[in-house]
Short mmCIF file of C-alpha atoms in Angstrom, two decimals:
data_model
loop_
_atom_site.label_atom_id
_atom_site.label_comp_id
_atom_site.label_asym_id
_atom_site.label_seq_id
_atom_site.Cartn_x
_atom_site.Cartn_y
_atom_site.Cartn_z
CA GLU G 18 117.38 68.16 90.03
CA SER G 19 120.56 69.47 88.39
CA ARG G 20 121.74 73.04 88.37
CA GLY G 21 121.70 74.57 84.92
CA ARG G 22 125.02 75.09 83.24
CA GLY G 23 124.29 78.82 83.05
CA ASP G 24 123.90 79.05 86.84
CA VAL G 25 127.16 77.17 87.42
CA TYR G 26 129.00 79.39 84.95
CA LYS G 27 127.60 82.53 86.63
CA ARG G 28 128.77 81.37 90.05
CA GLN G 29 132.12 80.46 88.58
CA ARG G 30 132.54 83.87 86.93
CA TYR G 31 131.68 85.96 89.98
CA LYS G 32 133.28 83.78 92.64
CA SER G 33 136.39 82.42 90.97
CA ALA G 34 137.19 84.48 87.90
CA LYS G 35 136.67 87.89 89.45
CA TYR G 36 138.33 87.16 92.79
CA THR G 37 141.21 85.05 91.53
CA ILE G 38 142.25 86.88 88.37
CA GLU G 39 140.29 89.98 87.36
CA HIS G 40 140.25 91.99 90.59
CA PRO G 41 143.96 91.50 91.41
CA LEU G 42 144.85 92.57 87.85
CA ARG G 43 142.65 95.65 88.02
CA ILE G 44 143.86 96.67 91.47
CA GLY G 45 147.49 96.40 90.42
CA ALA G 46 146.87 98.20 87.13
CA THR G 47 144.88 100.97 88.80
CA ALA G 48 147.62 101.49 91.36
CA ALA G 49 150.04 101.85 88.45
CA GLY G 50 147.85 104.50 86.82
CA ALA G 51 146.22 102.43 84.07
CA GLY G 52 143.46 104.07 82.05
CA PRO G 53 139.96 102.82 81.21
CA GLU G 54 141.00 101.08 77.98
CA LEU G 55 143.63 98.92 79.64
CA LEU G 56 141.35 98.18 82.63
CA GLU G 57 138.62 97.03 80.23
CA ALA G 58 141.09 94.76 78.43
CA LEU G 59 142.35 93.35 81.73
CA SER G 60 138.77 92.59 82.81
CA ALA G 61 138.06 90.68 79.60
CA TYR G 62 141.37 88.86 79.95
CA GLY G 63 140.95 88.12 83.65
CA LEU G 64 137.38 86.84 83.44
CA ALA G 65 138.14 84.47 80.56
CA LEU G 66 141.30 83.19 82.20
CA GLY G 67 139.64 82.87 85.61
CA GLU G 68 136.87 80.72 84.14
CA ALA G 69 139.46 78.55 82.37
CA PHE G 70 141.30 78.19 85.69
CA GLN G 71 138.16 76.97 87.45
CA LEU G 72 137.25 74.55 84.67
CA ARG G 73 140.75 73.05 84.76
CA ASP G 74 140.44 72.72 88.54
CA ASP G 75 137.12 70.88 88.04
CA VAL G 76 138.69 68.48 85.53
CA LEU G 77 141.68 67.79 87.76
CA GLY G 78 139.36 67.24 90.72
CA VAL G 79 137.88 64.27 88.84
CA PHE G 80 140.72 63.02 86.65
CA GLY G 81 143.88 64.54 88.13
CA ASP G 82 146.95 62.78 89.46
CA PRO G 83 146.89 62.98 93.29
CA SER G 84 150.68 63.33 93.38
CA VAL G 85 150.27 66.59 91.43
CA THR G 86 146.97 67.96 92.71
CA GLY G 87 147.49 67.06 96.37
CA LYS G 88 143.98 65.65 96.73
CA PRO G 89 142.47 62.22 96.07
CA THR G 90 141.21 61.53 92.55
CA GLY G 91 137.44 61.84 92.44
CA ASP G 92 137.28 63.91 95.61
CA ASP G 93 134.88 66.40 94.02
CA LEU G 94 132.57 63.55 93.01
CA ARG G 95 132.63 62.03 96.48
CA GLU G 96 131.74 65.45 97.93
CA GLY G 97 128.88 65.82 95.44
CA LYS G 98 130.11 69.09 93.96
CA ARG G 99 127.84 70.46 91.20
CA THR G 100 130.56 71.62 88.84
CA VAL G 101 130.34 72.51 85.15
CA LEU G 102 131.49 68.95 84.40
CA ILE G 103 128.42 67.61 86.18
CA ALA G 104 126.11 70.14 84.54
CA ARG G 105 127.53 69.23 81.12
CA ALA G 106 127.13 65.50 81.77
CA ALA G 107 123.51 66.00 82.85
CA GLU G 108 122.89 68.05 79.73
CA LEU G 109 124.51 65.65 77.27
CA THR G 110 123.50 62.22 78.59
CA ASP G 111 120.10 60.52 78.28
CA ASP G 112 117.41 60.14 80.96
CA ALA G 113 118.91 56.91 82.29
CA GLY G 114 122.32 58.53 82.45
CA ARG G 115 120.98 61.57 84.32
CA SER G 116 119.21 59.35 86.81
CA SER G 117 122.39 57.35 87.44
CA LEU G 118 124.47 60.54 87.60
CA PHE G 119 122.49 62.08 90.44
CA GLU G 120 121.99 58.80 92.26
CA GLN G 121 125.73 58.11 92.34
CA LEU G 122 127.06 61.66 92.76
CA GLY G 123 128.19 62.28 96.33
CA THR G 124 128.75 58.59 97.13
CA TYR G 125 132.07 56.78 97.47
CA ASP G 126 130.92 53.75 95.49
CA GLY G 127 129.63 55.92 92.65
CA ILE G 128 132.89 57.68 91.78
CA ASP G 129 133.79 55.39 88.88
CA VAL G 130 130.21 55.39 87.56
CA VAL G 131 130.04 59.20 87.50
CA ARG G 132 133.53 59.50 86.04
CA ASP G 133 132.59 57.12 83.21
CA LEU G 134 129.38 59.06 82.54
CA ILE G 135 131.34 62.31 82.27
CA VAL G 136 133.59 60.76 79.62
CA GLU G 137 130.96 58.78 77.72
CA SER G 138 128.47 61.67 77.56
CA GLY G 139 131.05 63.93 75.97
CA ALA G 140 131.10 66.28 78.96
CA LEU G 141 134.87 66.01 79.45
CA ALA G 142 135.55 66.80 75.78
CA ALA G 143 133.12 69.72 75.91
CA VAL G 144 134.79 71.23 78.98
CA GLU G 145 138.25 70.78 77.47
CA ALA G 146 136.97 72.68 74.42
CA ASP G 147 135.65 75.42 76.73
CA ILE G 148 139.06 75.73 78.39
CA ALA G 149 140.78 76.12 75.02
CA ARG G 150 138.19 78.68 73.90
CA LEU G 151 138.51 80.75 77.08
CA GLU G 152 142.30 80.74 76.90
CA ALA G 153 142.05 81.97 73.30
CA GLU G 154 139.58 84.68 74.39
CA ALA G 155 142.05 85.86 77.02
CA GLU G 156 144.78 86.14 74.39
CA ILE G 157 142.47 88.00 71.99
CA ALA G 158 141.39 90.45 74.70
CA MET G 159 144.97 91.61 75.13
CA GLU G 160 145.82 91.55 71.41
CA ALA G 161 142.78 93.66 70.54
CA LYS G 162 143.86 96.41 72.93
CA MET G 163 147.43 96.49 71.59
CA VAL G 164 148.98 96.38 75.06
CA ASP G 165 152.69 97.14 75.41
CA GLY G 166 154.70 94.19 74.10
CA VAL G 167 156.41 93.31 77.38
CA ILE G 168 153.16 93.36 79.36
CA TYR G 169 151.39 91.32 76.72
CA TRP G 170 154.13 88.68 76.68
CA ASP G 171 153.90 88.29 80.44
CA LEU G 172 150.11 87.92 80.36
CA SER G 173 150.35 85.43 77.49
CA GLU G 174 152.60 83.30 79.67
CA VAL G 175 150.00 83.48 82.47
CA ALA G 176 147.23 82.50 80.05
CA ALA G 177 149.15 79.39 79.04
CA PHE G 178 150.19 78.55 82.60
CA VAL G 179 147.17 79.07 84.85
CA PRO G 180 144.62 76.61 83.37
CA THR G 181 147.23 73.87 83.18
CA VAL G 182 148.21 73.82 86.84
CA ALA G 183 145.01 75.03 88.49
CA ALA G 184 144.47 72.34 91.10
CA GLY G 185 148.12 72.04 92.02
CA TRP G 186 148.73 75.80 92.07
CA VAL G 187 149.97 77.02 95.43
CA GLY G 188 148.41 80.37 94.68
CA PHE G 189 149.45 83.98 94.67
CA PRO G 190 149.94 85.33 98.24
CA MET G 191 147.01 87.72 97.88
CA ALA G 192 146.68 88.51 101.59
CA GLU G 193 150.34 89.52 101.81
CA PHE G 194 150.08 91.53 98.60
CA MET G 195 147.03 93.45 99.82
CA GLN G 196 148.66 94.07 103.20
CA GLU G 197 151.77 95.47 101.54
CA MET G 198 149.67 97.78 99.41
CA GLU G 199 147.86 98.95 102.53
CA ASN G 200 151.16 99.46 104.38
CA GLN G 201 152.33 101.68 101.54
CA GLY G 202 149.10 103.67 101.51
CA MET G 203 148.23 102.41 98.05
CA LEU G 204 145.22 100.17 98.69
CA ASP G 205 142.57 102.81 99.42
CA GLU G 206 143.80 104.90 96.51
CA ALA G 207 143.72 101.94 94.12
CA VAL G 208 140.24 100.80 95.16
CA ALA G 209 138.89 104.37 95.00
CA ALA G 210 140.32 104.81 91.52
CA MET G 211 138.95 101.44 90.46
CA ASN G 212 135.49 102.37 91.77
CA GLU G 213 135.65 105.61 89.82
CA GLN G 214 136.56 103.72 86.64
CA ASN G 215 133.81 101.16 87.22
CA ALA G 216 131.25 103.90 87.85
CA GLY G 217 132.23 105.57 84.63
CA MET G 218 131.83 102.38 82.62
CA SER G 219 128.83 100.72 84.27
CA GLY G 220 127.42 103.05 86.91
CA THR G 221 128.32 100.61 89.69
CA ALA G 222 131.19 100.52 92.18
CA MET G 223 133.22 97.63 93.48
CA ALA G 224 131.97 96.52 96.92
#
């Protein structure tokens, strides 16, 4: 009945992490003339940070302060979203807990029941540990490549900032950024260069 945690993580990586963090970093770096080593480091950094961002958004969707997040507490539970929190709770609780979880998920009256199950099963603690691990992986990805000190400092600040404010984040104006790159004749060049780098590393091109 539940989606496996692996399936949820895969969707999270390719939908959220790549679009939100990794691809913008790679496009900007490619436009600036970055080489394969830096692009590889940025991918490792961006994917880890993007997953941490989505996990924090999931946590805030269940436990966040509406005055900060801008949406009602428990909204994700009321909508029946199958997030990593839900997959973790289903994995860690017992049969009775799983039955209650999926009976109550997606109902208004079941919000408190599901929220309690997430905490009592250890799912919340497990996801918080995942967020900390992914943030550390993002830091290590940049340290291992010995990126220029100024660039590394800036990305370290992002790594500390993004997971913390995920649900309340207004968001980078990606549409305006991409339009400006296109206006300056840089977008096609950046994407072509990125495709060339990807093909060299994996034999596949960015769609």
